[in-house]
Amino acid sequence: MIRKRSKRYKKAADLVEEGKAYGLDEAFGTLKKFPAPKFDPTVTVSFHMGVDPRKSDQMVRGSVSLPHGTGKNVRVVVFAAGAAAEAATAAGAEHVGFEDLIKKVQGGFTDFDVAIATPEAMTEVRKIARVLGPRGLMPNPKTGTVTDDTAKAVGEVKAGRVDYKLDKNGNISGTIGKASFNEDALSENAAAFIDSVKRAKPASAKGNFIRSVTVAAAMCPGLPLESSLYTIA
């Protein structure tokens, strides 16, 4: 089935040079020229990886703190008790609790973007892994969401930390801001994300670790980036 594109999308597509690979500044300079929709589009960076997602030793995951944030109000829940719970509340977490919060999630509550837990709480949090896991919300030490320093974790997430993980199709994607951000902010956020993925290369990965990278705003055409930005020497 041929997908019908809007006039606005077609006008944006006319600004993209066919077969061209863009540097960061040029990519976001072009993106800023696209006809704007009636909302502030989210801008994402997407990676097509050269690893096999079926092999556990080639899994790629990590987190990156974007220098200019994501432009999104991130809703955080924290599974903790005592001082760690008090610290999370003071840091701005929307929901903080332990057994009561676990029961709430078991009842269907998933109205949040990031879940953080203390190591002590994880024994009980694992009981709701079937709820959190498929939504990408399960706390994980590798992404800094299992920690006793709940205040720091909440602060980092609120400030613009993005967690990422290789999907079953061998791709990684994440938010790097809004189309209303200036070009420098988008370029610096994208560079930080790309550098983080490059550093996450597993020892077992062979050949081209990152095959291609594309930046795009919601409901707009993508802009492929120059390979020099993501090639690992």
XYZ file of N, CA and C in Angstrom:
699
model
N 0.840 -1.199 0.000
C 0.000 0.000 0.000
C 0.874 1.247 0.000
N 0.626 2.137 -0.950
C 1.408 3.364 -1.038
C 0.925 4.362 -0.002
N 1.873 4.867 0.794
C 1.520 5.801 1.848
C 1.386 7.203 1.271
N 0.272 7.851 1.563
C 0.033 9.194 1.060
C 0.720 10.207 1.965
N 1.528 11.060 1.384
C 2.246 12.075 2.141
C 1.543 13.427 2.045
N 1.618 14.201 3.118
C 1.003 15.527 3.136
C 1.808 16.503 2.285
N 1.187 17.613 1.932
C 1.879 18.648 1.172
C 3.059 19.186 1.974
N 2.872 19.291 3.301
C 3.943 19.807 4.154
C 5.139 18.861 4.125
N 4.878 17.550 4.207
C 5.960 16.567 4.165
C 6.691 16.634 2.824
N 5.933 16.741 1.735
C 6.546 16.796 0.405
C 7.437 18.028 0.246
N 7.015 19.151 0.824
C 7.829 20.368 0.756
C 9.129 20.170 1.530
N 9.032 19.476 2.660
C 10.233 19.186 3.444
C 11.156 18.234 2.688
N 10.560 17.217 2.063
C 11.351 16.232 1.316
C 12.102 16.876 0.158
N 11.528 17.930 -0.417
C 12.185 18.632 -1.525
C 13.482 19.312 -1.082
N 13.619 19.547 0.230
C 14.819 20.197 0.761
C 15.940 19.203 1.052
N 15.633 17.909 0.967
C 16.619 16.873 1.241
C 17.272 16.443 -0.071
N 18.585 16.539 -0.131
C 19.308 16.145 -1.345
C 19.441 14.625 -1.411
N 18.944 14.046 -2.487
C 18.977 12.591 -2.645
C 20.413 12.071 -2.697
N 20.695 11.044 -1.910
C 22.013 10.433 -1.891
C 23.052 11.176 -1.080
N 22.662 12.273 -0.452
C 23.617 13.077 0.302
C 23.700 12.609 1.754
N 24.915 12.609 2.303
C 25.127 12.354 3.723
C 25.519 13.684 4.364
N 24.896 14.011 5.468
C 25.023 15.326 6.068
C 25.949 15.344 7.284
N 26.647 16.461 7.462
C 27.318 16.737 8.717
C 26.264 17.193 9.712
N 26.592 17.218 10.995
C 25.593 17.571 12.002
C 25.031 18.976 11.798
N 25.905 19.954 11.623
C 25.433 21.332 11.480
C 24.530 21.482 10.263
N 24.925 20.868 9.148
C 24.129 20.978 7.925
C 22.808 20.230 8.060
N 22.844 19.086 8.742
C 21.617 18.304 8.923
C 20.583 19.099 9.707
N 21.012 19.697 10.819
C 20.039 20.416 11.630
C 19.693 21.783 11.043
N 20.596 22.340 10.252
C 20.264 23.553 9.520
C 19.151 23.284 8.522
N 19.219 22.124 7.864
C 18.182 21.720 6.914
C 16.885 21.405 7.635
N 16.989 20.672 8.739
C 15.796 20.304 9.516
C 15.036 21.552 9.966
N 15.764 22.597 10.350
C 15.121 23.824 10.817
C 14.392 24.564 9.701
N 14.707 24.228 8.441
C 14.052 24.869 7.292
C 12.761 24.157 6.898
N 12.532 22.962 7.448
C 11.323 22.219 7.094
C 10.076 23.004 7.507
N 9.012 22.960 6.699
C 7.748 23.585 7.102
C 7.282 23.010 8.434
N 6.963 23.848 9.379
C 6.637 23.392 10.736
C 5.193 22.912 10.851
N 4.974 21.784 11.528
C 3.600 21.345 11.820
C 3.022 22.206 12.944
N 1.832 21.859 13.400
C 1.167 22.676 14.415
C 1.594 22.317 15.839
N 2.654 21.531 15.977
C 3.184 21.163 17.294
C 4.700 21.212 17.212
N 5.350 21.074 18.341
C 6.809 21.094 18.377
C 7.318 19.658 18.258
N 7.771 19.239 17.069
C 8.138 17.835 16.859
C 9.339 17.394 17.699
N 9.285 16.158 18.139
C 10.421 15.539 18.807
C 11.459 15.161 17.748
N 12.727 15.384 18.060
C 13.810 15.036 17.146
C 14.498 13.781 17.688
N 14.719 12.810 16.808
C 15.336 11.553 17.215
C 16.579 11.274 16.384
N 17.462 10.467 16.945
C 18.602 9.948 16.198
C 18.441 8.426 16.180
N 18.575 7.834 14.991
C 18.349 6.398 14.818
C 19.584 5.742 14.217
N 19.961 4.599 14.787
C 21.152 3.861 14.369
C 20.748 2.510 13.783
N 21.337 2.150 12.652
C 21.229 0.775 12.156
C 22.572 0.122 12.471
N 22.531 -0.893 13.337
C 23.747 -1.463 13.887
C 24.219 -2.693 13.127
N 25.517 -2.954 13.216
C 26.112 -4.110 12.563
C 26.360 -5.254 13.522
N 25.469 -5.451 14.479
C 25.583 -6.556 15.436
C 24.335 -7.423 15.335
N 24.418 -8.621 15.895
C 23.312 -9.566 15.843
C 22.527 -9.509 17.157
N 21.302 -8.979 17.142
C 20.528 -8.844 18.381
C 20.142 -10.180 19.006
N 20.313 -11.269 18.256
C 19.979 -12.593 18.800
C 21.076 -13.134 19.710
N 22.260 -12.509 19.652
C 23.387 -12.973 20.459
C 23.563 -12.080 21.676
N 23.498 -12.688 22.853
C 23.561 -11.917 24.089
C 24.874 -11.167 24.261
N 25.969 -11.718 23.712
C 27.258 -11.051 23.876
C 27.429 -9.872 22.904
N 26.423 -9.635 22.057
C 26.462 -8.490 21.160
C 25.377 -7.461 21.495
N 24.778 -7.607 22.665
C 23.773 -6.649 23.093
C 24.418 -5.279 23.320
N 23.752 -4.240 22.879
C 24.227 -2.870 23.060
C 23.181 -2.102 23.858
N 23.586 -1.573 24.989
C 22.681 -0.757 25.785
C 23.503 0.222 26.610
N 22.897 1.284 27.005
C 23.598 2.283 27.803
C 22.724 3.485 28.055
N 23.306 4.549 28.523
C 22.586 5.787 28.775
C 23.511 6.959 28.479
N 22.910 8.085 28.164
C 23.681 9.293 27.859
C 22.974 10.498 28.453
N 23.737 11.389 29.054
C 23.193 12.642 29.574
C 23.359 13.711 28.500
N 22.265 14.134 27.926
C 22.316 15.122 26.858
C 22.634 16.504 27.432
N 23.590 17.215 26.867
C 23.995 18.515 27.413
C 22.885 19.558 27.437
N 21.883 19.393 26.557
C 20.803 20.377 26.502
C 19.436 19.767 26.808
N 19.439 18.577 27.401
C 18.186 17.937 27.769
C 17.392 17.473 26.560
N 16.184 16.971 26.825
C 15.328 16.449 25.752
C 14.146 17.358 25.448
N 13.910 18.327 26.307
C 12.743 19.187 26.124
C 11.455 18.543 26.591
N 11.581 17.400 27.245
C 10.409 16.649 27.688
C 10.359 16.584 29.213
N 9.158 16.691 29.755
C 8.975 16.515 31.185
C 8.948 15.014 31.481
N 10.026 14.506 32.046
C 10.159 13.071 32.285
C 9.510 12.702 33.619
N 8.563 11.765 33.561
C 7.859 11.308 34.760
C 8.607 10.112 35.357
N 8.987 10.238 36.614
C 9.858 9.242 37.258
C 9.162 8.597 38.449
N 9.284 7.273 38.549
C 8.864 6.566 39.751
C 10.100 5.953 40.394
N 10.099 5.893 41.695
C 11.240 5.337 42.432
C 10.740 4.314 43.437
N 11.284 3.111 43.347
C 10.971 2.047 44.294
C 12.039 2.074 45.382
N 11.676 2.584 46.534
C 12.644 2.727 47.627
C 11.896 2.944 48.932
N 12.647 2.800 50.024
C 12.082 3.040 51.352
C 13.083 3.853 52.169
N 12.623 4.423 53.254
C 13.503 5.149 54.169
C 14.119 6.392 53.565
N 15.409 6.597 53.864
C 16.122 7.806 53.435
C 16.193 7.920 51.916
N 16.345 6.786 51.238
C 16.421 6.805 49.771
C 15.109 7.290 49.165
N 13.992 6.916 49.788
C 12.684 7.368 49.314
C 12.521 8.861 49.548
N 12.939 9.324 50.711
C 12.841 10.753 51.034
C 13.695 11.578 50.074
N 14.891 11.075 49.741
C 15.786 11.783 48.828
C 15.187 11.859 47.424
N 14.541 10.779 46.989
C 13.919 10.755 45.667
C 12.769 11.751 45.584
N 11.991 11.824 46.641
C 10.884 12.777 46.676
C 11.401 14.206 46.603
N 12.448 14.477 47.369
C 13.036 15.822 47.384
C 13.633 16.188 46.025
N 14.098 15.179 45.285
C 14.723 15.419 43.976
C 13.695 15.629 42.871
N 12.410 15.374 43.171
C 11.366 15.657 42.191
C 10.707 14.465 41.530
N 10.921 13.257 42.071
C 10.261 12.081 41.497
C 8.751 12.206 41.666
N 8.003 11.832 40.624
C 6.544 11.967 40.678
C 5.889 10.964 41.626
N 6.429 9.740 41.672
C 5.848 8.702 42.533
C 6.980 7.957 43.231
N 6.886 7.847 44.530
C 7.901 7.154 45.327
C 7.199 6.199 46.286
N 7.686 4.976 46.355
C 7.094 4.009 47.263
C 7.807 2.680 47.131
N 7.299 1.694 47.857
C 7.916 0.375 47.782
C 6.827 -0.661 47.511
N 6.372 -1.361 48.529
C 5.370 -2.399 48.315
C 4.064 -1.821 47.785
N 3.696 -0.641 48.276
C 2.460 -0.004 47.811
C 2.550 0.364 46.331
N 3.725 0.853 45.903
C 3.913 1.242 44.511
C 3.978 0.010 43.604
N 4.575 -1.062 44.100
C 4.629 -2.309 43.332
C 3.215 -2.833 43.090
N 2.366 -2.781 44.117
C 0.975 -3.235 43.976
C 0.222 -2.358 42.974
N 0.546 -1.069 42.975
C -0.105 -0.143 42.040
C 0.254 -0.487 40.603
N 1.530 -0.827 40.380
C 1.971 -1.219 39.034
C 1.336 -2.553 38.645
N 1.259 -3.479 39.584
C 0.604 -4.767 39.320
C -0.857 -4.561 38.913
N -1.431 -3.475 39.413
C -2.818 -3.161 39.091
C -3.003 -2.451 37.767
N -1.881 -2.185 37.072
C -1.981 -1.583 35.752
C -1.405 -0.190 35.616
N -0.846 0.368 36.683
C -0.283 1.717 36.614
C 1.072 1.706 35.899
N 1.135 2.373 34.756
C 2.396 2.504 34.009
C 2.525 3.918 33.435
N 1.904 4.870 34.098
C 1.898 6.244 33.603
C 3.175 6.981 34.028
N 4.323 6.467 33.544
C 5.608 7.084 33.856
C 6.604 6.725 32.769
N 7.714 7.448 32.720
C 8.692 7.280 31.651
C 9.943 6.523 32.083
N 10.304 6.632 33.366
C 11.520 6.001 33.881
C 11.239 5.436 35.269
N 11.760 4.247 35.534
C 11.651 3.637 36.865
C 13.054 3.481 37.454
N 13.192 3.878 38.703
C 14.457 3.770 39.436
C 14.191 2.942 40.693
N 15.178 2.163 41.107
C 15.012 1.342 42.309
C 16.332 1.236 43.058
N 16.257 1.087 44.364
C 17.453 0.791 45.139
C 17.766 -0.693 44.979
N 19.029 -1.097 45.178
C 19.370 -2.531 45.097
C 18.526 -3.381 46.045
N 18.246 -2.859 47.229
C 17.444 -3.586 48.209
C 16.020 -3.825 47.709
N 15.474 -2.849 46.985
C 14.097 -2.959 46.504
C 13.961 -3.902 45.307
N 15.066 -4.162 44.619
C 14.987 -4.927 43.375
C 14.450 -6.338 43.567
N 14.636 -6.925 44.735
C 14.110 -8.273 44.992
C 12.604 -8.308 44.773
N 11.923 -7.264 45.241
C 10.479 -7.190 45.072
C 10.089 -6.643 43.701
N 10.890 -5.710 43.179
C 10.579 -5.103 41.873
C 10.612 -6.149 40.772
N 11.444 -7.158 40.915
C 11.515 -8.222 39.897
C 10.181 -8.934 39.716
N 9.306 -8.826 40.704
C 7.989 -9.454 40.605
C 7.120 -8.783 39.543
N 7.465 -7.549 39.182
C 6.681 -6.848 38.158
C 7.485 -6.689 36.868
N 8.486 -7.537 36.690
C 9.319 -7.479 35.479
C 8.492 -7.699 34.220
N 7.439 -8.501 34.319
C 6.608 -8.776 33.141
C 5.817 -7.534 32.727
N 5.605 -6.645 33.664
C 4.905 -5.393 33.352
C 5.888 -4.351 32.846
N 7.014 -4.210 33.553
C 7.981 -3.167 33.214
C 8.855 -3.522 32.015
N 9.272 -4.791 31.931
C 10.215 -5.202 30.886
C 9.773 -4.901 29.464
N 8.580 -5.355 29.044
C 8.138 -5.111 27.666
C 8.009 -3.626 27.320
N 7.864 -2.770 28.329
C 7.729 -1.332 28.104
C 9.077 -0.609 28.201
N 10.142 -1.375 28.426
C 11.462 -0.771 28.556
C 11.638 0.028 29.829
N 10.895 -0.344 30.883
C 10.897 0.434 32.115
C 11.592 -0.272 33.285
N 12.109 -1.470 33.049
C 12.720 -2.223 34.141
C 14.021 -1.571 34.579
N 14.188 -1.251 35.866
C 15.451 -0.677 36.353
C 16.621 -1.601 36.055
N 17.764 -1.017 35.740
C 18.937 -1.804 35.365
C 20.202 -1.087 35.836
N 21.110 -1.792 36.499
C 22.356 -1.152 36.965
C 23.173 -0.525 35.848
N 23.126 -1.116 34.634
C 23.925 -0.615 33.521
C 23.476 0.766 33.049
N 22.216 1.116 33.330
C 21.725 2.429 32.928
C 21.613 3.382 34.117
N 22.124 2.952 35.260
C 22.117 3.823 36.432
C 20.783 3.935 37.128
N 19.848 3.040 36.792
C 18.529 3.126 37.411
C 18.350 2.148 38.576
N 19.411 1.434 38.926
C 19.448 0.673 40.182
C 20.578 1.262 41.000
N 20.232 1.992 42.033
C 21.238 2.727 42.801
C 20.699 3.141 44.159
N 21.603 3.287 45.107
C 21.212 3.815 46.424
C 21.128 5.333 46.396
N 21.819 5.953 45.424
C 21.799 7.414 45.309
C 20.624 7.830 44.437
N 19.434 7.703 44.994
C 18.222 7.971 44.219
C 18.103 9.433 43.809
N 18.572 10.334 44.643
C 18.490 11.764 44.317
C 19.295 12.079 43.065
N 20.497 11.533 42.968
C 21.340 11.762 41.798
C 20.696 11.171 40.551
N 20.168 9.955 40.664
C 19.550 9.295 39.511
C 18.343 10.078 39.010
N 17.502 10.532 39.923
C 16.331 11.324 39.530
C 16.771 12.620 38.863
N 17.775 13.270 39.442
C 18.275 14.524 38.885
C 18.808 14.357 37.473
N 19.545 13.264 37.230
C 20.111 13.020 35.902
C 19.022 12.752 34.874
N 18.034 11.964 35.264
C 16.941 11.649 34.341
C 16.147 12.912 34.009
N 15.869 13.699 35.015
C 15.107 14.930 34.803
C 15.883 15.924 33.940
N 17.214 15.904 34.059
C 18.050 16.862 33.326
C 18.240 16.481 31.868
N 17.888 15.257 31.497
C 18.001 14.878 30.096
C 18.808 13.635 29.826
N 18.811 12.678 30.746
C 19.495 11.425 30.479
C 18.574 10.516 29.664
N 19.125 9.904 28.626
C 18.346 9.022 27.756
C 18.945 7.617 27.822
N 18.109 6.636 28.102
C 18.537 5.236 28.089
C 18.236 4.655 26.710
N 19.118 3.791 26.227
C 18.898 3.189 24.915
C 19.268 1.713 24.952
N 18.697 0.970 24.003
C 18.934 -0.478 23.953
C 18.703 -0.976 22.526
N 19.533 -1.893 22.093
C 19.391 -2.512 20.784
C 18.054 -3.250 20.712
N 17.276 -3.016 19.639
C 16.004 -3.726 19.511
C 16.183 -5.007 18.702
N 15.113 -5.754 18.541
C 15.200 -7.074 17.895
C 15.559 -6.990 16.415
N 15.421 -5.796 15.833
C 15.767 -5.613 14.423
C 17.173 -5.051 14.222
N 17.916 -4.927 15.312
C 19.283 -4.431 15.209
C 19.383 -2.925 15.116
N 18.406 -2.215 15.661
C 18.404 -0.755 15.615
C 18.398 -0.158 17.016
N 18.851 1.078 17.111
C 18.810 1.861 18.349
C 18.259 3.232 17.984
N 17.386 3.765 18.809
C 16.906 5.125 18.565
C 16.648 5.822 19.891
N 16.704 7.145 19.868
C 16.465 7.908 21.085
C 16.190 9.367 20.781
N 15.552 10.018 21.724
C 15.205 11.432 21.589
C 16.414 12.305 21.878
N 16.603 13.348 21.067
C 17.705 14.288 21.318
C 17.213 15.729 21.438
N 15.899 15.909 21.556
C 15.390 17.259 21.756
C 14.125 17.528 20.973
N 13.819 18.804 20.816
C 12.654 19.264 20.074
C 13.109 20.104 18.884
N 12.258 20.187 17.863
C 12.599 20.960 16.667
C 12.792 22.440 16.988
N 12.229 22.896 18.106
C 12.380 24.295 18.510
C 13.755 24.597 19.103
N 14.527 23.550 19.444
C 15.890 23.764 19.931
C 16.699 24.454 18.832
N 17.713 25.243 19.222
C 18.566 25.830 18.196
C 19.493 24.762 17.614
N 20.090 25.071 16.475
C 20.906 24.097 15.756
C 22.083 23.591 16.577
N 22.732 24.480 17.327
C 23.883 24.073 18.129
C 23.484 23.074 19.202
N 22.334 23.301 19.846
C 21.871 22.398 20.905
C 21.570 21.012 20.334
N 20.914 20.965 19.182
C 20.611 19.675 18.556
C 21.888 18.966 18.126
N 22.835 19.712 17.570
C 24.101 19.116 17.126
C 24.877 18.544 18.297
N 24.938 19.282 19.404
C 25.693 18.821 20.569
C 25.019 17.626 21.227
N 23.686 17.628 21.271
C 22.974 16.472 21.822
C 23.196 15.234 20.949
N 23.133 15.413 19.629
C 23.336 14.285 18.720
C 24.754 13.736 18.834
N 25.729 14.622 18.924
C 27.129 14.192 19.038
C 27.343 13.399 20.322
N 26.710 13.841 21.418
C 26.838 13.132 22.692
C 26.228 11.735 22.600
N 25.087 11.629 21.934
C 24.416 10.335 21.789
C 25.269 9.392 20.934
N 25.764 9.890 19.806
C 26.589 9.064 18.920
C 27.849 8.579 19.637
N 28.514 9.464 20.364
C 29.723 9.079 21.100
C 29.422 7.998 22.131
N 28.263 8.106 22.794
C 27.898 7.120 23.810
C 27.686 5.747 23.184
N 27.000 5.696 22.044
C 26.774 4.410 21.370
C 28.097 3.819 20.893
N 28.986 4.647 20.382
C 30.298 4.158 19.946
C 31.056 3.526 21.114
N 30.984 4.154 22.285
C 31.693 3.626 23.461
C 31.059 2.346 23.983
N 29.816 2.088 23.601
C 29.098 0.902 24.091
C 29.380 -0.341 23.257
N 30.303 -0.252 22.312
C 30.603 -1.386 21.444
C 31.071 -2.591 22.256
N 30.390 -3.733 22.136
C 30.824 -4.941 22.853
C 32.083 -5.528 22.231
N 32.879 -6.209 23.044
C 34.148 -6.772 22.575
C 33.950 -7.787 21.459
N 32.788 -8.441 21.436
C 32.537 -9.488 20.440
C 32.088 -8.943 19.088
N 31.804 -7.645 19.003
C 31.317 -7.062 17.748
C 32.438 -6.961 16.723
N 32.182 -7.434 15.526
C 33.172 -7.405 14.453
C 32.625 -6.592 13.273
N 33.526 -6.118 12.413
C 33.104 -5.376 11.233
C 32.582 -3.991 11.578
N 31.678 -3.476 10.739
C 31.110 -2.147 10.963
C 30.128 -2.196 12.131
N 30.508 -1.594 13.227
C 29.651 -1.611 14.414
C 28.380 -0.806 14.161
N 28.533 0.401 13.622
C 27.379 1.238 13.274
C 27.333 1.359 11.748
N 26.259 0.908 11.145
C 26.169 0.915 9.683
C 25.628 2.234 9.131
N 24.704 2.851 9.854
C 24.172 4.131 9.405
C 23.506 4.849 10.571
N 23.437 6.169 10.462
C 22.777 6.994 11.470
C 21.924 8.033 10.752
N 20.696 8.203 11.220
C 19.769 9.164 10.621
C 19.150 10.023 11.708
N 19.018 11.322 11.432
C 18.301 12.202 12.356
C 16.998 12.621 11.685
N 15.962 12.797 12.495
C 14.662 13.159 11.927
C 13.795 13.809 12.988
N 12.925 14.698 12.547
C 11.880 15.255 13.409
C 10.595 14.503 13.104
N 9.711 14.394 14.091
C 8.456 13.672 13.898
C 7.688 14.204 12.697
N 7.181 13.274 11.863
C 6.381 13.594 10.680
C 7.169 14.383 9.638
N 8.492 14.189 9.648
C 9.374 14.841 8.672
C 10.335 13.802 8.102
N 10.902 14.033 6.926
C 11.856 13.083 6.346
C 13.152 13.024 7.147
N 13.820 11.877 7.076
C 15.083 11.700 7.789
C 16.257 12.240 6.993
N 17.343 12.531 7.731
C 18.569 13.052 7.125
C 19.724 12.132 7.510
N 20.264 11.373 6.539
C 21.382 10.466 6.854
C 22.657 11.251 7.142
N 23.420 10.786 8.133
C 24.633 11.489 8.542
C 25.876 10.903 7.875
N 26.914 11.729 7.798
C 28.195 11.297 7.243
C 28.777 10.170 8.088
N 29.352 9.176 7.424
C 29.901 8.026 8.139
C 31.061 8.392 9.053
N 31.759 9.483 8.759
C 32.882 9.882 9.594
C 32.460 10.227 11.017
N 31.167 10.519 11.202
C 30.663 10.878 12.527
C 30.489 9.663 13.431
N 30.360 8.471 12.845
C 30.102 7.303 13.667
C 31.028 6.120 13.397
N 31.948 6.265 12.444
C 32.895 5.182 12.179
C 33.907 5.088 13.312
N 34.162 3.886 13.771
C 35.144 3.656 14.837
C 36.451 3.203 14.206
N 37.502 3.967 14.441
C 38.798 3.652 13.835
C 39.359 2.352 14.383
